[in-house]
Every structure is written in structure tokens, then in C-alpha cells.
Coordinates of C-alpha atoms and ligand atoms in Angstrom, one line a residue:
M4 CA 0.0 0.0 0.0
T5 CA 1.2 3.5 -0.8
E6 CA 2.3 5.4 2.3
T7 CA 0.7 8.8 2.7
I8 CA 3.1 11.7 2.8
K9 CA 2.0 14.2 5.4
T10 CA 3.4 17.7 5.4
D11 CA 2.4 21.4 5.7
A12 CA 2.3 22.5 2.1
L13 CA 2.1 20.8 -1.3
I14 CA 3.4 23.0 -4.1
I15 CA 2.2 22.0 -7.5
G16 CA 4.8 23.1 -10.0
A17 CA 8.5 23.7 -9.4
G18 CA 8.8 26.8 -11.7
P19 CA 10.4 30.0 -10.3
C20 CA 7.2 30.9 -8.4
G21 CA 6.8 27.4 -6.9
L22 CA 10.5 27.4 -5.9
F23 CA 10.3 30.9 -4.3
A24 CA 7.1 29.7 -2.4
V25 CA 9.4 27.3 -0.5
F26 CA 11.4 30.2 0.7
E27 CA 8.5 32.3 1.9
L28 CA 6.8 29.3 3.5
G29 CA 10.1 28.2 5.1
L30 CA 10.8 31.6 6.7
L31 CA 7.5 31.0 8.5
D32 CA 8.4 27.4 9.5
M33 CA 6.2 25.6 7.0
K34 CA 7.6 22.5 5.3
A35 CA 6.9 22.0 1.6
H36 CA 6.9 19.1 -0.9
L37 CA 6.9 20.0 -4.6
V38 CA 5.7 18.0 -7.5
D39 CA 6.5 18.7 -11.2
I40 CA 5.7 16.8 -14.4
L41 CA 9.1 17.8 -15.7
D42 CA 12.2 15.8 -14.7
K43 CA 13.9 19.1 -13.7
V44 CA 13.1 22.2 -11.7
G45 CA 12.7 25.7 -13.1
G46 CA 9.5 25.5 -15.1
Q47 CA 9.5 27.7 -18.2
C48 CA 12.9 29.2 -17.3
A49 CA 14.5 25.8 -17.4
E50 CA 12.4 24.2 -20.2
L51 CA 11.8 27.0 -22.6
Y52 CA 14.7 29.5 -22.2
P53 CA 17.5 28.2 -20.1
E54 CA 20.2 30.2 -22.0
K55 CA 18.1 33.4 -22.6
P56 CA 18.8 36.4 -20.4
I57 CA 16.1 37.8 -18.1
Y58 CA 16.6 41.6 -17.3
D59 CA 13.7 42.3 -15.0
I60 CA 14.4 40.4 -11.8
P61 CA 14.7 43.1 -9.1
G62 CA 18.3 43.7 -8.0
I63 CA 19.7 41.3 -10.7
P64 CA 20.5 43.2 -13.9
Y65 CA 21.0 40.1 -15.9
I66 CA 20.5 36.4 -15.4
T67 CA 19.7 33.4 -17.6
G68 CA 16.7 31.1 -17.1
H69 CA 19.1 28.4 -15.9
G70 CA 21.0 30.9 -13.7
L71 CA 17.8 32.0 -12.0
T72 CA 16.7 28.4 -11.3
D73 CA 20.1 27.6 -9.8
A74 CA 20.0 30.8 -7.7
L75 CA 16.5 29.9 -6.4
M76 CA 17.6 26.4 -5.6
S77 CA 20.5 27.7 -3.5
Q78 CA 18.2 30.2 -1.8
I79 CA 15.7 27.6 -0.7
K80 CA 18.4 25.0 0.3
P81 CA 18.2 25.8 4.0
F82 CA 14.5 24.7 4.1
G83 CA 15.2 21.2 2.7
P84 CA 12.2 21.0 0.3
T85 CA 11.4 17.5 -1.1
F86 CA 11.0 17.2 -4.8
H87 CA 8.9 14.7 -6.7
L88 CA 9.9 15.2 -10.3
G89 CA 8.5 13.5 -13.3
E90 CA 5.1 13.2 -11.7
M91 CA 1.8 15.1 -12.3
V92 CA -0.7 16.0 -9.6
Q93 CA -3.9 14.5 -10.7
T94 CA -6.5 15.0 -8.0
I95 CA -7.0 17.2 -5.0
E96 CA -9.7 16.4 -2.5
K97 CA -10.8 18.4 0.6
I98 CA -10.8 16.1 3.6
G99 CA -10.7 18.6 6.5
D100 CA -10.8 22.2 7.5
P101 CA -8.5 22.8 5.8
L102 CA -6.8 19.5 5.0
F103 CA -6.3 18.1 1.5
R104 CA -5.5 14.8 -0.1
A105 CA -3.7 15.0 -3.4
T106 CA -2.6 12.2 -5.6
T107 CA -0.1 12.0 -8.5
D108 CA 0.0 9.8 -11.6
G109 CA 3.1 8.2 -10.0
G110 CA 0.9 6.7 -7.3
K111 CA 2.0 9.2 -4.5
V112 CA -0.6 10.4 -1.9
F113 CA -0.1 13.6 0.1
E114 CA -2.1 14.9 3.0
V115 CA -1.4 18.6 3.5
K116 CA -2.8 21.6 5.3
V117 CA -2.4 23.9 2.3
V118 CA -2.0 23.5 -1.4
V119 CA -0.1 26.0 -3.5
I120 CA -0.9 25.8 -7.2
A121 CA 2.1 27.2 -9.1
A122 CA 1.3 25.3 -12.3
G123 CA 2.2 28.1 -14.7
G124 CA 0.7 27.6 -18.1
G125 CA -0.4 24.1 -17.1
S126 CA 1.4 20.9 -17.7
F127 CA 4.2 20.5 -20.2
Q128 CA 3.1 17.7 -22.5
P129 CA 5.0 16.0 -25.3
K130 CA 4.0 17.0 -28.9
R131 CA 2.6 14.0 -30.7
P132 CA 3.9 13.4 -34.2
P133 CA 1.2 13.5 -36.9
V134 CA 1.2 9.7 -37.5
P135 CA -2.2 8.1 -38.0
G136 CA -3.2 5.6 -35.2
I137 CA -0.1 6.4 -33.0
E138 CA -2.4 6.5 -29.9
A139 CA -2.8 2.7 -30.1
Y140 CA 0.9 2.3 -29.6
E141 CA 1.5 4.9 -26.8
D142 CA 2.8 3.6 -23.5
K143 CA 3.2 0.1 -25.1
S144 CA 5.7 0.7 -28.0
V145 CA 5.8 4.5 -28.4
F146 CA 7.1 6.5 -25.5
Y147 CA 7.6 10.3 -25.2
A148 CA 10.0 10.2 -22.3
V149 CA 12.6 7.8 -20.9
R150 CA 11.7 7.1 -17.3
K151 CA 13.8 3.9 -16.9
M152 CA 16.6 3.2 -19.4
D153 CA 16.4 -0.5 -18.7
M154 CA 13.0 -0.7 -20.4
F155 CA 14.8 -0.3 -23.7
R156 CA 17.6 -2.8 -23.2
D157 CA 18.0 -5.1 -26.2
K158 CA 15.3 -3.4 -28.1
R159 CA 15.4 -2.2 -31.7
L160 CA 14.8 1.5 -31.1
L161 CA 13.7 4.2 -33.5
I162 CA 14.4 7.6 -32.0
V163 CA 12.8 10.5 -33.9
G164 CA 13.8 14.2 -33.7
G165 CA 16.8 16.4 -34.1
G166 CA 17.0 18.3 -30.8
D167 CA 18.9 17.7 -27.6
S168 CA 16.5 15.1 -26.2
A169 CA 16.6 13.0 -29.4
L170 CA 20.4 13.2 -29.5
D171 CA 21.0 12.7 -25.8
W172 CA 18.8 9.6 -25.7
T173 CA 20.4 8.2 -28.8
L174 CA 23.8 8.4 -27.2
N175 CA 22.6 7.1 -23.8
L176 CA 20.5 4.2 -25.2
Q177 CA 22.8 3.1 -28.0
P178 CA 25.1 1.0 -25.7
I179 CA 22.2 -1.0 -24.2
A180 CA 19.8 -1.3 -27.2
Q181 CA 20.0 -4.1 -29.7
R182 CA 20.1 -1.4 -32.5
V183 CA 19.3 2.3 -32.5
T184 CA 18.1 4.2 -35.6
L185 CA 17.9 8.0 -35.3
M186 CA 15.5 9.6 -37.8
H187 CA 15.3 13.3 -38.5
R188 CA 13.7 15.1 -41.4
R189 CA 16.9 16.8 -42.5
D190 CA 20.6 16.5 -42.0
Q191 CA 20.8 19.5 -39.7
F192 CA 20.3 19.2 -36.0
R193 CA 19.3 21.6 -33.3
A194 CA 21.1 19.6 -30.7
A195 CA 24.5 20.5 -29.2
P196 CA 27.2 20.1 -31.9
D197 CA 29.2 17.8 -29.6
S198 CA 26.3 15.3 -29.3
V199 CA 25.8 15.5 -33.1
N200 CA 29.5 14.7 -33.7
K201 CA 29.3 11.8 -31.3
M202 CA 26.2 10.4 -33.0
K203 CA 27.9 10.7 -36.4
A204 CA 31.0 8.9 -35.2
L205 CA 28.8 6.0 -34.0
V206 CA 27.1 5.9 -37.5
A207 CA 30.5 5.9 -39.2
A208 CA 31.6 3.1 -36.9
G209 CA 28.5 1.1 -38.0
K210 CA 27.2 1.0 -34.4
M211 CA 23.8 2.8 -35.2
D212 CA 21.9 4.1 -38.2
L213 CA 20.9 7.6 -39.2
K214 CA 17.9 8.0 -41.5
L215 CA 16.5 11.2 -43.1
G216 CA 12.7 11.4 -43.4
Q217 CA 9.5 11.5 -41.5
V218 CA 7.4 8.7 -40.1
T219 CA 4.2 8.3 -42.0
A220 CA 2.7 5.1 -40.6
L221 CA 3.2 2.4 -38.0
E222 CA 3.0 -1.3 -38.5
G223 CA 2.0 -3.7 -35.8
E224 CA -0.8 -5.2 -33.8
G225 CA -2.4 -4.7 -30.4
G226 CA 0.0 -1.8 -29.6
V227 CA 3.1 -4.0 -30.4
L228 CA 5.2 -2.2 -33.0
R229 CA 6.8 -4.1 -35.8
A230 CA 8.0 -1.3 -38.1
A231 CA 7.7 2.3 -39.0
L232 CA 7.1 3.5 -42.6
A233 CA 8.9 6.7 -43.5
K234 CA 9.2 9.2 -46.3
P235 CA 12.3 11.3 -47.1
D236 CA 12.0 14.8 -48.7
K237 CA 13.5 13.3 -51.8
G238 CA 13.6 9.7 -52.8
E239 CA 11.5 6.6 -52.1
P240 CA 9.6 5.7 -48.9
Y241 CA 11.2 3.1 -46.7
R242 CA 10.6 0.9 -43.7
V243 CA 12.5 0.7 -40.4
E244 CA 12.0 -2.5 -38.4
C245 CA 11.7 -1.6 -34.7
D246 CA 10.0 -2.7 -31.5
T247 CA 10.0 0.8 -29.9
M248 CA 9.7 4.3 -31.1
L249 CA 10.7 7.4 -29.1
P250 CA 9.6 10.6 -30.7
F251 CA 11.1 13.8 -29.3
F252 CA 9.2 16.7 -30.9
G253 CA 9.4 19.1 -28.0
L254 CA 6.8 20.0 -25.4
T255 CA 3.6 22.0 -25.5
M256 CA 1.7 23.5 -22.5
K257 CA -1.8 22.2 -21.8
L258 CA -3.9 23.1 -18.8
G259 CA -4.1 19.4 -17.7
P260 CA -5.8 18.3 -14.6
V261 CA -6.0 21.7 -13.0
A262 CA -9.5 22.0 -14.6
N263 CA -10.8 19.2 -12.4
W264 CA -9.8 20.5 -9.0
G265 CA -13.2 22.1 -8.1
I266 CA -12.2 25.7 -8.8
T267 CA -14.1 27.6 -11.5
L268 CA -11.6 28.8 -14.0
Q269 CA -11.6 32.1 -15.9
N270 CA -10.1 31.7 -19.4
E271 CA -8.2 28.7 -18.1
L272 CA -6.7 30.6 -15.2
I273 CA -7.5 30.5 -11.5
P274 CA -9.1 33.6 -10.0
V275 CA -7.6 34.6 -6.7
D276 CA -8.0 37.5 -4.3
T277 CA -5.0 39.9 -4.2
A278 CA -4.7 40.1 -0.4
K279 CA -3.8 36.4 0.0
F280 CA -3.6 34.9 -3.4
E281 CA -6.1 32.3 -2.2
T282 CA -8.7 30.6 -4.5
V283 CA -12.4 30.2 -3.6
V284 CA -11.4 27.1 -1.6
P285 CA -9.9 28.2 1.7
G286 CA -6.4 26.6 2.0
I287 CA -5.8 26.3 -1.8
F288 CA -3.7 29.1 -3.1
A289 CA -2.6 29.9 -6.7
I290 CA 0.5 31.9 -7.6
G291 CA 2.4 32.8 -10.7
D292 CA 1.2 32.4 -14.3
I293 CA -1.7 30.2 -13.4
N294 CA -3.6 32.8 -11.5
T295 CA -5.7 35.8 -12.6
Y296 CA -6.9 39.0 -10.9
P297 CA -7.4 42.6 -12.1
G298 CA -4.1 43.9 -13.4
K299 CA -2.3 40.6 -13.4
L300 CA 1.1 40.5 -15.2
K301 CA 2.7 37.2 -16.1
L302 CA 6.0 38.2 -14.7
I303 CA 8.3 36.3 -12.4
L304 CA 8.6 39.2 -10.0
C305 CA 4.8 39.3 -9.6
G306 CA 4.8 35.6 -8.7
F307 CA 7.4 36.3 -6.1
H308 CA 5.2 38.9 -4.5
E309 CA 2.3 36.6 -4.6
A310 CA 4.3 33.8 -2.9
A311 CA 5.1 36.2 0.0
L312 CA 1.5 37.1 0.6
M313 CA 0.3 33.6 0.2
A314 CA 2.7 32.4 3.0
Q315 CA 1.3 34.9 5.4
Q316 CA -2.2 33.5 5.1
A317 CA -1.0 29.8 4.9
Y318 CA 0.6 30.3 8.3
H319 CA -2.9 30.7 9.9
Y320 CA -4.0 27.3 8.5
V321 CA -0.8 25.5 9.5
F322 CA -0.5 27.1 12.9
P323 CA -4.0 28.2 13.8
D324 CA -3.1 28.9 17.5
K325 CA 0.1 30.9 16.8
R326 CA 0.4 34.7 16.3
L327 CA 2.4 35.7 13.2
V328 CA 5.0 38.4 13.8
F329 CA 6.3 40.2 10.8
Q330 CA 10.1 40.3 10.6
Y331 CA 12.9 41.3 8.3
T332 CA 15.6 38.9 7.3
T333 CA 18.2 41.8 7.7
S334 CA 17.4 42.2 11.4
S335 CA 15.7 39.1 12.7
T336 CA 18.2 36.6 14.3
S337 CA 15.4 34.0 14.3
L338 CA 15.0 34.3 10.5
Q339 CA 18.7 34.2 10.1
R340 CA 19.0 31.0 12.1
K341 CA 16.5 29.4 9.8
L342 CA 18.6 30.5 6.9
G343 CA 21.7 29.1 8.6
V344 CA 23.5 32.4 8.6
A345 CA 23.3 33.3 12.3
Ligands
LIG17 C1 10.6 32.8 -23.9 C2 10.1 33.4 -22.6 C3 10.8 34.5 -22.1 C4 10.3 35.0 -20.8 N1 11.0 36.1 -20.3 C5 10.6 36.6 -19.1 C6 11.3 37.7 -18.5 O1 12.2 38.2 -19.1 N2 10.9 38.2 -17.3 C7 9.8 37.6 -16.6 O2 9.5 38.0 -15.5 N3 9.1 36.5 -17.2 C8 9.5 36.0 -18.4 N4 8.8 35.0 -18.9 C9 7.6 34.5 -18.2 C10 8.1 33.6 -17.0 O3 8.9 32.5 -17.5 C11 6.9 33.1 -16.3 O4 6.1 34.2 -15.8 C12 7.3 32.2 -15.2 O5 8.0 31.0 -15.6 C13 6.0 31.7 -14.4 O6 6.5 30.9 -13.4 P1 5.5 29.8 -12.7 O7 6.4 29.2 -11.6 O8 4.2 30.5 -12.4 O9 5.2 28.8 -13.8 P2 6.1 27.9 -14.8 O10 7.4 28.4 -15.0 O11 5.2 27.7 -16.0 O12 6.2 26.5 -14.0 C14 5.0 25.7 -13.8 C15 5.4 24.3 -13.6 O13 4.3 23.6 -13.1 C16 4.3 22.3 -13.6 N5 3.0 21.7 -13.6 C17 1.9 22.2 -14.2 N6 0.8 21.4 -13.9 C18 1.2 20.4 -13.1 C19 0.6 19.3 -12.4 N7 -0.7 19.1 -12.5 N8 1.4 18.5 -11.7 C20 2.7 18.8 -11.5 N9 3.4 19.8 -12.1 C21 2.6 20.6 -12.9 C22 4.9 22.5 -15.0 O14 5.5 21.3 -15.5 C23 5.9 23.6 -14.8 O15 7.2 23.1 -14.6 C24 9.2 34.4 -20.2 C25 8.5 33.3 -20.7 C26 9.0 32.8 -21.9 C27 8.2 31.6 -22.5

């Protein structure tokens, strides 16, 4: 039986706002667990623009998406948050006043006093290639992510795409697969040049195959793949025998299960009040890009402000009998002790 994880706050989404929420909750002695569908923290900053500069973080004239994520991770380290990456929060149920039970698609169950929805634009989901009938093979022979490499041991793998994910998994799985074929529509790759060179060296050594073209159809039965049919820009269609296909066509953002959590959405966003950033359900908060209120700007700095006010209200649910005293980190020895600097 799955053991229930009991803690003060469950933060849904480990983007910049979810990460900063750990800090604000931590200063007020609240422990947090974070769940994110991605296999890394940082949300849009890490997934969509890791190398791009951000110029409007207060006090930091220039930082990349990756740099900001790293800085937030080091800022929240003293509070020891627990991360559950590669999992999606599917359900939230009110079981007390306030007490919530939340479940993930990875089978985890949480019981928490407050829920902080920091789900940004929703869930990042893999883009499905336009191959007729591909749904019938998904999670049986077609996978959009590699959760356990060993699943692909001794398989004939067809990896499709030309970005970093396609090239990284080609290089990582080639040693354990029976045979890897990488297929990309053209002979130019978006992936890091070093990975492309390594892949080309494996092809030259006869250790894997590279094919140009696009998958047009799949052959198999009952979700068990036998081959993929492909068509190059120029030349004749061809067939690649394979047991497994791994398409890496990037990610798209979809609202996902947020719509089923009992909160009426406004244009796919969660309405909140601007004093506490709480939803209509007491104890469930929404911060960052996922929320809406008059004047809302989808900026990281706005999400940081929202996290600070959210934590003030969350405190009253987690410690109903305690009085909250407002303090500055500059002058409070108690806060500095929590941060490990006093
Ligand atoms: C190209 C680009 C440039 C940008 N430049 C700037 C800029 O210069 N300055 C600025 O302030 N902002 C900028 N932004 C916007 C900024 O990135 C967002 O405002 C910010 O990322 C919002 O943070 P967040 O934590 O609310 O959400 P996100 O960063 O979107 O993170 C949300 C996380 O929640 C996860 N999630 C969603 N649903 C679930 C679920 N059910 N279960 C588990 N996990 C879930 C997602 O996987 C995601 O990782 C830019 C955005 C883009 C795309």
C-alpha cells in the first residue's frame, strides 16, 4: 500500500514561483513538498529559455533562465524541500478544514494543510507526431519520455527528432539497445554540436543508423510495434523495423488536470484575491502564471510577491493557534537562524 506523505504544504509546480514559495513558507516554519511533471526544476525558465537572459528580476540586472533556477535552488536549500519530479498531480480532495489529499500519476498520496498551485501555463506535455493511429501504440511501444533506461535494453529503437532530447537519448541508449536508428527530417540538427558529432561517429563506426525522413505510418498489432514507414523529402519511402519508437518533438503546454480541482476557471486561469492569493477554496492558493486578478502581469517578479502574501495566510492554517509576527531577514536573528547564517 502507498504510504501517505504528510506535510504542511504541497506546491504543484517547481517553476520559479513554486521554488520561491518554498522560501516564503520556510521563513514561517512551513515545510513543503513540490511535484512537477518535468524531470527538472525551473518550469518555463529551465524548459523554454535556459540560456536566454532575463533583465527584470529586481536587483539582478542580468541572469539566464538556468541561472535564476540555480540561484533559487540555492536560496531555498536551508529549508530542505522535497521534490517529486516526473510526476503530475492529478487529484485534490478536501478532507478537513483545511486538510487536503492530493494524488499523483506516479501513485503518491499527500495529506497537506495547504495546497499552492504554481502550475504556470499548465502541464508541459510532449508533442505527438502526426502519425495516424499512433495513440494505439502509446505507452506500449511508443514513449515520449525515458523514465527507466532498462526498459529499452536489447530493443530495436527508433528515435525520432533532431533536438537535444533525441540526440542525448540516442547516445545514452545506444550502448544498451540491440540497435538504434535515429530519424530526422533533415541533415541539420538543433542539438548541441558535440552530441551530433558523437552520433555521427557511431554511425560511421557502424554502431547505429541515421535515416532522413518523417514517419508516415506504423505497422504492428495490439500496440506492439513491428516497423515504421517513413518518407524522405527526396527519394523513395522506406521501412524501419523496430520494437519501440521514441519521438522527441518538444513540449507543448496544456492546462491538464487543474481544470478538475473544483475551482471555476476564468479563461483557463485560477481567480484569486489579491490580499492572500487564495482561491475560492480556503487553503488552496494559486500563484504565478496560473492565476488571474485585475491587473495581473505574467512576470516572475509578480509571482514572487504573490508567494510572500500567500505564505502569510497559509501560516494561519498550518499554525491556527500561533500569532504571526512580521520580521525582516536583515534584522531578525530568528529568521537568520532558519537561513543558517546566524
Ligand atoms: C521565452 C520566454 C521568455 C520569458 N521572459 C521573461 C522575462 O524576461 N521576465 C519575466 O518576468 N518573465 C518572463 N517569462 C515568463 C516567465 O517565464 C513566467 O512568468 C514564469 O515562468 C512563471 O512561473 P511559474 O512558476 O508560475 O510557472 P512555470 O514556470 O510555467 O512552471 C510551472 C510548472 O508547473 C508544472 N505543472 C503544471 N501542472 C502540473 C501538475 N498538474 N502537476 C505537476 N506539475 C505541474 C509544469 O510542469 C511547470 O514546470 C518568459 C517566458 C517565456 C516563454
